[in-house]
CSV table of C-alpha atoms in Angstrom, one decimal:
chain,number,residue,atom,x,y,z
A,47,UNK,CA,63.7,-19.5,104.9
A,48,UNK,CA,65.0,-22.0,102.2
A,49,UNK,CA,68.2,-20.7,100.1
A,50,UNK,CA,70.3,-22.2,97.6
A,51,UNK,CA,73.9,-21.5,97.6
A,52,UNK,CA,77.2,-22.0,95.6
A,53,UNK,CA,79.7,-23.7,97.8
A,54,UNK,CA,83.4,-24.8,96.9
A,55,UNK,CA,84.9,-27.9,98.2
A,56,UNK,CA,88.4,-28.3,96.6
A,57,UNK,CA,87.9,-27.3,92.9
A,58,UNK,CA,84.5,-28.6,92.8
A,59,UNK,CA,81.4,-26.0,92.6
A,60,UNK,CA,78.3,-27.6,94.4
A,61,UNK,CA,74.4,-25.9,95.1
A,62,UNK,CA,74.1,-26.7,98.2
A,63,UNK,CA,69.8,-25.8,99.7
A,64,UNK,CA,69.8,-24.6,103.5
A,65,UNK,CA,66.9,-23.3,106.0
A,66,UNK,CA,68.8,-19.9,106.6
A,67,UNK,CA,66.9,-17.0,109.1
A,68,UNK,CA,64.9,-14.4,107.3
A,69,UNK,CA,67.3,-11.3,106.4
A,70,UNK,CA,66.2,-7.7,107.4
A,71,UNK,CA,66.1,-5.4,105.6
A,72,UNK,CA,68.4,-2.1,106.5
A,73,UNK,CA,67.7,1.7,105.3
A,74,UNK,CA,66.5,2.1,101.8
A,75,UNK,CA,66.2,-1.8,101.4
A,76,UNK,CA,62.8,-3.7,101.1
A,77,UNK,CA,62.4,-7.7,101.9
A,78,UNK,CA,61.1,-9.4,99.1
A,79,UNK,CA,59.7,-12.7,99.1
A,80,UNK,CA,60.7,-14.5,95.8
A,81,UNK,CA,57.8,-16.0,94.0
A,82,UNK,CA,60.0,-17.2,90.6
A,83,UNK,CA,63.6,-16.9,89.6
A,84,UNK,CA,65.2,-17.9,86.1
A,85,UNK,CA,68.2,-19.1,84.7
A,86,UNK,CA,70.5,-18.0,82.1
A,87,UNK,CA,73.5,-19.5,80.3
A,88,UNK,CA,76.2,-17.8,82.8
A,89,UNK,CA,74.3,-19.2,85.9
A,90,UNK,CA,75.3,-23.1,84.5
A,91,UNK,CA,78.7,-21.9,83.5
A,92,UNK,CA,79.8,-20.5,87.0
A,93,UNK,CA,79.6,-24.2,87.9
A,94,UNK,CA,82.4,-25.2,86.0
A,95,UNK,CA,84.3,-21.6,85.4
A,96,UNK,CA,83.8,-19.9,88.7
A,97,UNK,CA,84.2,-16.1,88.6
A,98,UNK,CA,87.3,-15.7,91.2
A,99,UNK,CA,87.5,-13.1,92.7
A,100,UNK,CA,84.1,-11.4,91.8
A,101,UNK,CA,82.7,-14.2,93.7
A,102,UNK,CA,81.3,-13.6,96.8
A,103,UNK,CA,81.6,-16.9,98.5
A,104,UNK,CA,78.7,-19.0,99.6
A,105,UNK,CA,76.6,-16.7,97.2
A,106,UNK,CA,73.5,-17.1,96.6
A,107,UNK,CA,72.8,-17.6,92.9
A,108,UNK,CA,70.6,-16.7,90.0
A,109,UNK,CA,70.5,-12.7,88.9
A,110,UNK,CA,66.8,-13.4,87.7
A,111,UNK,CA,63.7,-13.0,89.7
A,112,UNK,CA,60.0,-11.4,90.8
A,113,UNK,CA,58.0,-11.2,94.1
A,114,UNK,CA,55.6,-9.3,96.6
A,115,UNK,CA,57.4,-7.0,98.5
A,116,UNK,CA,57.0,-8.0,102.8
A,117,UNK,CA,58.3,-5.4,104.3
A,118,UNK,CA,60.6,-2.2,104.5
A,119,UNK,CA,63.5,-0.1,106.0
A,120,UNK,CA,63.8,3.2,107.1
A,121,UNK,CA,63.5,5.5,104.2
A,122,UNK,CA,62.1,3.9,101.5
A,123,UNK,CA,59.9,6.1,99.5
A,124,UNK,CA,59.4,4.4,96.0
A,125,UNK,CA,58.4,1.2,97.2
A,126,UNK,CA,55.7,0.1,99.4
A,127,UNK,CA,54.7,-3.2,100.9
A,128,UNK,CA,52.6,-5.5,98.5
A,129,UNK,CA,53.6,-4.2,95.7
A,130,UNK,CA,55.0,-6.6,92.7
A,131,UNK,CA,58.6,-6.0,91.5
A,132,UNK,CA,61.8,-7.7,89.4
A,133,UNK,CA,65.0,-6.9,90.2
A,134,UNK,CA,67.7,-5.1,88.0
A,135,UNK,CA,70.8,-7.6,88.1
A,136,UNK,CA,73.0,-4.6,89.0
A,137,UNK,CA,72.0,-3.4,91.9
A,138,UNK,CA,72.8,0.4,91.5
A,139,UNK,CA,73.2,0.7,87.5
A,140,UNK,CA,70.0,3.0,87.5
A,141,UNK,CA,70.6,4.8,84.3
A,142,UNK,CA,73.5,5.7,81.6
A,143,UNK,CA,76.3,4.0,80.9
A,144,UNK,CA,78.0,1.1,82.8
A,145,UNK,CA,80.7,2.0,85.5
A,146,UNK,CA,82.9,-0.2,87.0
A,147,UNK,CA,82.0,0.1,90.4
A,148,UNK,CA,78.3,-1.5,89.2
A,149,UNK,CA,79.8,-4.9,89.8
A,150,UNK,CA,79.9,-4.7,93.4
A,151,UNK,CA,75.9,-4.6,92.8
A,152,UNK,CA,75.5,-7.9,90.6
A,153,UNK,CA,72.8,-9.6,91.8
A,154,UNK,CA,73.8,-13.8,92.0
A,155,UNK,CA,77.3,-13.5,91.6
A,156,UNK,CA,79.2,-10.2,94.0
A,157,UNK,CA,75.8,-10.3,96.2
A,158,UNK,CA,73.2,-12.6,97.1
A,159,UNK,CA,70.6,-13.8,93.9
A,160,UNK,CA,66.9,-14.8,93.4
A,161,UNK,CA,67.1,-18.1,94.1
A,162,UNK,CA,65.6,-18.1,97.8
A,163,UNK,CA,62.7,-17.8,99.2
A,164,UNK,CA,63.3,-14.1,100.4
A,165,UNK,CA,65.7,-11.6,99.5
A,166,UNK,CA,66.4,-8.2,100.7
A,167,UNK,CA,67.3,-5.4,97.9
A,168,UNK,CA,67.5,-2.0,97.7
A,169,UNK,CA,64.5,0.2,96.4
A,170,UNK,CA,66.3,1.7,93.4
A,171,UNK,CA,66.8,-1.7,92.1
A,172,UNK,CA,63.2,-2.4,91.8
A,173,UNK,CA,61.2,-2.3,89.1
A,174,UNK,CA,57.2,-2.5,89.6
A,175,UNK,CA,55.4,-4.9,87.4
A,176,UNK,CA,52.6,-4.2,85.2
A,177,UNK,CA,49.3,-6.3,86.4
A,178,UNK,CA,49.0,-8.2,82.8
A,179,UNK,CA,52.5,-10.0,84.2
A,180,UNK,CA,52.9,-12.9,86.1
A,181,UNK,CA,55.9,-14.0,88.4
A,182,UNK,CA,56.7,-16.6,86.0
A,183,UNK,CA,57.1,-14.4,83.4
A,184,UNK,CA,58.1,-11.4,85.0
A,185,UNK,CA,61.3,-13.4,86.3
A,186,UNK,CA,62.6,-14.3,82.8
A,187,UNK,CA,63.7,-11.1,81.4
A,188,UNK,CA,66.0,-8.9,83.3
A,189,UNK,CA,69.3,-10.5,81.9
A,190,UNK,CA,68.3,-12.1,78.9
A,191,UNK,CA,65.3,-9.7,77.9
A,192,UNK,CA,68.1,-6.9,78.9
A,193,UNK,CA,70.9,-7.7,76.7
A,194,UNK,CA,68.5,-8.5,73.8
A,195,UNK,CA,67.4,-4.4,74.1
A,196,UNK,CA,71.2,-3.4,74.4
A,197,UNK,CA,72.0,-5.7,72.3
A,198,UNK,CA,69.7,-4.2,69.2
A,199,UNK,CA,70.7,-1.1,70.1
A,200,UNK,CA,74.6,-1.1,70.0
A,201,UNK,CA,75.7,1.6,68.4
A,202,UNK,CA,72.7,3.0,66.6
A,203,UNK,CA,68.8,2.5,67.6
A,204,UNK,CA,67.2,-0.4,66.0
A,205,UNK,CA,65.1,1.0,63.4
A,206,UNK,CA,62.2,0.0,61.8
A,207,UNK,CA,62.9,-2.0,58.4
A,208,UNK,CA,66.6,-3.2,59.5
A,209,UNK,CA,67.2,-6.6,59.3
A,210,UNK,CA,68.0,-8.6,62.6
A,211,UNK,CA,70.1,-11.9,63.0
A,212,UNK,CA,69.4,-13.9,65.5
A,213,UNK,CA,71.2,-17.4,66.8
A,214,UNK,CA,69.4,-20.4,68.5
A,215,UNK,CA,66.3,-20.1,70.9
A,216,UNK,CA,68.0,-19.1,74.2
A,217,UNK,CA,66.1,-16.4,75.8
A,218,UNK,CA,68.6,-13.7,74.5
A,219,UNK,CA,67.3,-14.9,71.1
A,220,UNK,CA,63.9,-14.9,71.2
A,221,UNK,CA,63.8,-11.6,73.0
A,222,UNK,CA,65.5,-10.3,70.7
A,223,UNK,CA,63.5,-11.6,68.1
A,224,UNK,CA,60.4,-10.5,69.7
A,225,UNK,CA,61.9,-6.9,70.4
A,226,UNK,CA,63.1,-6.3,66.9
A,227,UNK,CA,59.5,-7.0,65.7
A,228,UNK,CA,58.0,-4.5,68.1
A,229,UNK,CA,60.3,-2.3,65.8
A,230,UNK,CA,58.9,-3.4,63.2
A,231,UNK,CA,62.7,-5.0,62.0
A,232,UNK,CA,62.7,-8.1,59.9
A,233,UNK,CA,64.2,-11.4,61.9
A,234,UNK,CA,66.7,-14.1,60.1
A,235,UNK,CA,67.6,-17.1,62.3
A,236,UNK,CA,69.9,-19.9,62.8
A,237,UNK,CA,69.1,-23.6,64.7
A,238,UNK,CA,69.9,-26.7,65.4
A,239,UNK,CA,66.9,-28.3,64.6
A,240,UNK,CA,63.8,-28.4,62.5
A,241,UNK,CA,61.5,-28.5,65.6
A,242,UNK,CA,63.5,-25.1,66.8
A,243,UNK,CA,63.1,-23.7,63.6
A,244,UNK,CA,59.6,-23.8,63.9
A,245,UNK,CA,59.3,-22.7,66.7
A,246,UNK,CA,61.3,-19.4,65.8
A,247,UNK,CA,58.9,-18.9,62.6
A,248,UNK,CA,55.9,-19.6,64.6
A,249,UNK,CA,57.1,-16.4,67.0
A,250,UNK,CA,58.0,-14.7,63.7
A,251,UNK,CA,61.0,-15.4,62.3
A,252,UNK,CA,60.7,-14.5,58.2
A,253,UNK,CA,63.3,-17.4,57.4
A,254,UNK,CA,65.2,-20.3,59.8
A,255,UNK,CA,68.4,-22.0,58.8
A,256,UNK,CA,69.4,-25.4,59.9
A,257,UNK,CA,73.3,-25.0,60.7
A,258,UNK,CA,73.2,-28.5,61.2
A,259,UNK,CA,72.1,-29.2,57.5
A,260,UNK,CA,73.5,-26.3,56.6
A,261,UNK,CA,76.7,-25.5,57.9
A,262,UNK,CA,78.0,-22.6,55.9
A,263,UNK,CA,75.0,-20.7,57.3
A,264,UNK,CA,76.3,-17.6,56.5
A,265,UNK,CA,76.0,-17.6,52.6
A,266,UNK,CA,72.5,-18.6,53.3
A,267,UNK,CA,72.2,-15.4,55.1
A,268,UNK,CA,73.8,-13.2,52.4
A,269,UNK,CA,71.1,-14.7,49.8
A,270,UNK,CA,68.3,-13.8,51.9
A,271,UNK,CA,69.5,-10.3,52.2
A,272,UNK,CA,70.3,-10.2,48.3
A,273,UNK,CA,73.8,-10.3,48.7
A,274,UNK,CA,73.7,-7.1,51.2
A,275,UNK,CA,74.2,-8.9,54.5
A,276,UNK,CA,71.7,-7.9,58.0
A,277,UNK,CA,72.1,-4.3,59.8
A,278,UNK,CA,72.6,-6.2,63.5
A,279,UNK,CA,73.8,-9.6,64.5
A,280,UNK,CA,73.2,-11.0,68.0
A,281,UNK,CA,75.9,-13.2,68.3
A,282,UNK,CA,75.4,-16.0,71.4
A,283,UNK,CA,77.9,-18.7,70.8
A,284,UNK,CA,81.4,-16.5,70.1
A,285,UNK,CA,84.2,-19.1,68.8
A,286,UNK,CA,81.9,-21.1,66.6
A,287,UNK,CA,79.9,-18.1,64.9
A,288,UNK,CA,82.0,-15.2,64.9
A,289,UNK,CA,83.9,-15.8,61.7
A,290,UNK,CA,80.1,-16.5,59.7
A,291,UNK,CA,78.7,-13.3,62.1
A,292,UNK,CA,80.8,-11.1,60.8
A,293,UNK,CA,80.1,-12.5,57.3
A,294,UNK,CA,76.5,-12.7,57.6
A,295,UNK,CA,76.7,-8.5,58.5
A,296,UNK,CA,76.4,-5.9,55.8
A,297,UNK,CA,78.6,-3.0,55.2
A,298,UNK,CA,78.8,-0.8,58.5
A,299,UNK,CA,77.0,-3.9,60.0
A,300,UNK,CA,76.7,-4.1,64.2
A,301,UNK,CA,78.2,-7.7,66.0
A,302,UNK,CA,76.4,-7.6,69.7
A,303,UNK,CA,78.6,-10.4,71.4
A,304,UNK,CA,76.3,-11.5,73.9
A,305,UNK,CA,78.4,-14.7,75.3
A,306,UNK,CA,80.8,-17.6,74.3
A,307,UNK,CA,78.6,-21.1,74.9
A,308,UNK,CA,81.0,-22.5,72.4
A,309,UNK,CA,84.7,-21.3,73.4
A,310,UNK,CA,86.4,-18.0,73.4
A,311,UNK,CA,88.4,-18.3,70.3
A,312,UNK,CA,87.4,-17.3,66.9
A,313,UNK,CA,90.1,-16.4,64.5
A,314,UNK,CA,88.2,-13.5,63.2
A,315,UNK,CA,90.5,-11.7,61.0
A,316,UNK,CA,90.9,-7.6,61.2
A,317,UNK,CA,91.3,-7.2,57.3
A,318,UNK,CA,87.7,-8.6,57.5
A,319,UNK,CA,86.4,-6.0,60.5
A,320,UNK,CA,87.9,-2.9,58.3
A,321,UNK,CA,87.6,-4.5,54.9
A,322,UNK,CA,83.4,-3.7,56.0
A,323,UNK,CA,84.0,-1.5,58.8
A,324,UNK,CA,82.2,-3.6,60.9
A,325,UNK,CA,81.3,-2.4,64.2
A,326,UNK,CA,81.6,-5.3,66.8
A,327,UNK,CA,81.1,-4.8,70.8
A,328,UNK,CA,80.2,-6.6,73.7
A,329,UNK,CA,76.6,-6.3,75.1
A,330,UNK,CA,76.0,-5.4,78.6
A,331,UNK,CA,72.6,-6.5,80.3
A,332,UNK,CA,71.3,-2.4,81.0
A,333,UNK,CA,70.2,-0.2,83.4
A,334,UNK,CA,67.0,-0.3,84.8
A,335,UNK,CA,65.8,2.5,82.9
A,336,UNK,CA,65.9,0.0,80.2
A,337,UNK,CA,64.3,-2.8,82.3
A,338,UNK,CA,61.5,-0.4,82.6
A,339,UNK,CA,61.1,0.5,78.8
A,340,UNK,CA,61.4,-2.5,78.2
A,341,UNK,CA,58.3,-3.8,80.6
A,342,UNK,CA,56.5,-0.7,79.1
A,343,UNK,CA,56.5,-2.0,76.1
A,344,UNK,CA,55.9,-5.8,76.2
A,345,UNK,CA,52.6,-4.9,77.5
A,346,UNK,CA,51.8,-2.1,74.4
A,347,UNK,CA,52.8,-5.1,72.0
A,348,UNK,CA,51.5,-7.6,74.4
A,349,UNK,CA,54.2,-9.2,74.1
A,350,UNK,CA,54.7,-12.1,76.4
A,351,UNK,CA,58.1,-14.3,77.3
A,352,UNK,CA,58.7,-17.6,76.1
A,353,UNK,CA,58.7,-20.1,79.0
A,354,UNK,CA,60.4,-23.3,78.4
A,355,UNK,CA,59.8,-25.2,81.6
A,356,UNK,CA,58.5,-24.0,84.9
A,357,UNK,CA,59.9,-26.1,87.8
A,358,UNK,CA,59.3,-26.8,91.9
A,359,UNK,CA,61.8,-25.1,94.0
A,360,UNK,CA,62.7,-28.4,95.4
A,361,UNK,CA,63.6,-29.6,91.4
A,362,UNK,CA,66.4,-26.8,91.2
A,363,UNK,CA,68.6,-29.1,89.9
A,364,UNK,CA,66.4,-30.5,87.3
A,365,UNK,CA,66.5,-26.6,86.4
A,366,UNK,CA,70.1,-26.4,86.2
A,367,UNK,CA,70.6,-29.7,84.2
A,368,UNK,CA,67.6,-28.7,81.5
A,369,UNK,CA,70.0,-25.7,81.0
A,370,UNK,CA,73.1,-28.0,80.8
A,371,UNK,CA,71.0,-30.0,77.9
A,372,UNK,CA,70.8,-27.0,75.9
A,373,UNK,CA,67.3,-28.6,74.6
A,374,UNK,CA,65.3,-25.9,75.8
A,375,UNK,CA,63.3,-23.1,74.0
A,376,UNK,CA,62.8,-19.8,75.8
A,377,UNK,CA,63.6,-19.7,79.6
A,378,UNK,CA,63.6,-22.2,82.2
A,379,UNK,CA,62.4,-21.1,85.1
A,380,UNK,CA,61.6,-22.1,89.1
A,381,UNK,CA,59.1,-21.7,90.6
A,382,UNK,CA,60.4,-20.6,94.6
A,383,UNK,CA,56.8,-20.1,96.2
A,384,UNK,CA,56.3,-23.8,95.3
């Protein structure tokens, strides 16, 4: 088989495609051949800021993909050949709340990723796929489409009438913005760009704003909430929108910080977190009891991912740098059966 794999010559981080033979798959594992893998911020950023330590080296990368399951081990009972499955990206995080010992499981980064043309996994991983969902589609959500649910639901359950913030049109944005209106939740956005604010109003979006044109954003936000501020912010960028996040958010307002595309300062100020008694956290991707809900759903809603690109396996790196470019809307995502 084909694989892709992170390699590190000095301090540089290189992907590196080799013919490698087909893995077996051991007790309670199942080989899957890959049909589509996507990419998400963090797999771009691990060129430049490798992980250390939770590393494995030579790994192969990408936590996101889908496929037709080949064959099986001893023991598996859940999971059958020919069936259609996506991977959690930890491995053995079934169901409650993150443990530590879940990293040893992430999929792309402590063990071999997606982006190969088979891969084995273990059964409880899997999650099957409904028959309304492609490869293509099914391989863009279990980290982004993942932290957009945990994300919405924080602290509290999203609830139906809240209003949602969401920042840019990564795919941790629009899922989110396409979750919170399953909720029936009303969705305030920021951009770059007129093009991408149209985009987000054409998926649903009541009102866009331009930080670009309009830097102080967040006063903007305050006016379309009457002064009140939103119920949940998903915060992507971290240094550069923190400060106007936590402005944007009403009394007892939630801060999901999903990730730090633009630095991991800030400056936000504590007077301002118990002035509001803002409740701010981290958001972790999610079990895949959540992966299944989620799946569940998407097709009730028929709700379907936003694809941004679709490329060859052989254009990987056309993948990588349309990521990189930060010019895309929705997922990018590769084709690996072609």
């Amino acid at each position: 088989m084909k694989a892709v794999r992170l390699t590190t010559v000095g301090e540089e981080t290189r992907l590196e495609m080799r013919d490698e033979p087909l893995p077996n798959p051991g007790r309670h594992e199942v080989l899957v051949r890959v049909h589509a893998a996507s990419l998400n911020f963090r797999d771009h950023a691990v060129l430049n800021h490798p992980y250390g330590a939770a590393m494995k080296k030579d790994v192969i990368p990408l936590s996101d993909g889908a496929g037709e399951v080949i064959s099986t081990g001893d023991g598996v009972s859940r999971i059958k050949v020919g069936d259609r499955v996506v991977a959690n990206c930890f491995l053995h995080w079934i169901g409650g709340p993150f443990l530590p010992e879940y990293n040893a499981g992430s999929v792309g980064f402590s063990v071999d990723g997606m982006l190969a043309e088979y891969v084995v996994l273990p059964e409880t991983a899997l999650v099957h796929l409904p028959a309304s969902m492609s490869y293509i589609e099914a391989a863009s959500l279990p980290c982004a489409a993942g932290a957009a649910w945990s994300s919405l639901n924080l602290a509290t359950p999203l609830q139906p009438g809240q209003t949602v913030l969401v920042q840019g049109t990564g795919g941790v944005a629009l899922f989110a913005l396409q979750i919170a209106q399953m909720f029936g939740a009303r969705v305030l956005a920021i951009t770059s760009s007129d093009e991408k604010a149209a985009k987000l109003k054409e998926l649903g979006a009541e009102s866009v704003v331009n930080y670009n044109t309009c830097p102080d954003w967040d006063r903007e936000i305050l006016a379309l909430t009457d002064g009140q501020g939103v119920d949940k912010v998903i915060d992507i960028a971290g240094e550069k929108t923190i400060v106007k996040s936590a402005a944007s958010a009403r009394i007892r307002g939630e801060i999901a910080l999903v990730g730090s595309a633009s630095g991991f300062g800030g400056g936000l100020s504590p007077v301002d977190i118990l002035y509001r008694s803002l409740i701010i956290g981290s958001s972790t991707i999610g079990p895949r009891t959540n992966l299944e809900t989620l799946l569940k759903a998407m097709t009730m809603h028929g709700v379907r991912p936003v694809i941004d690109r679709v490329y060859p396996f052989a254009e990987y790196r056309e993948a990588y740098q349309r990521i990189q470019s930060g010019g895309h809307i929705g997922k990018v995502v590769i084709d690996v059966a072609h």
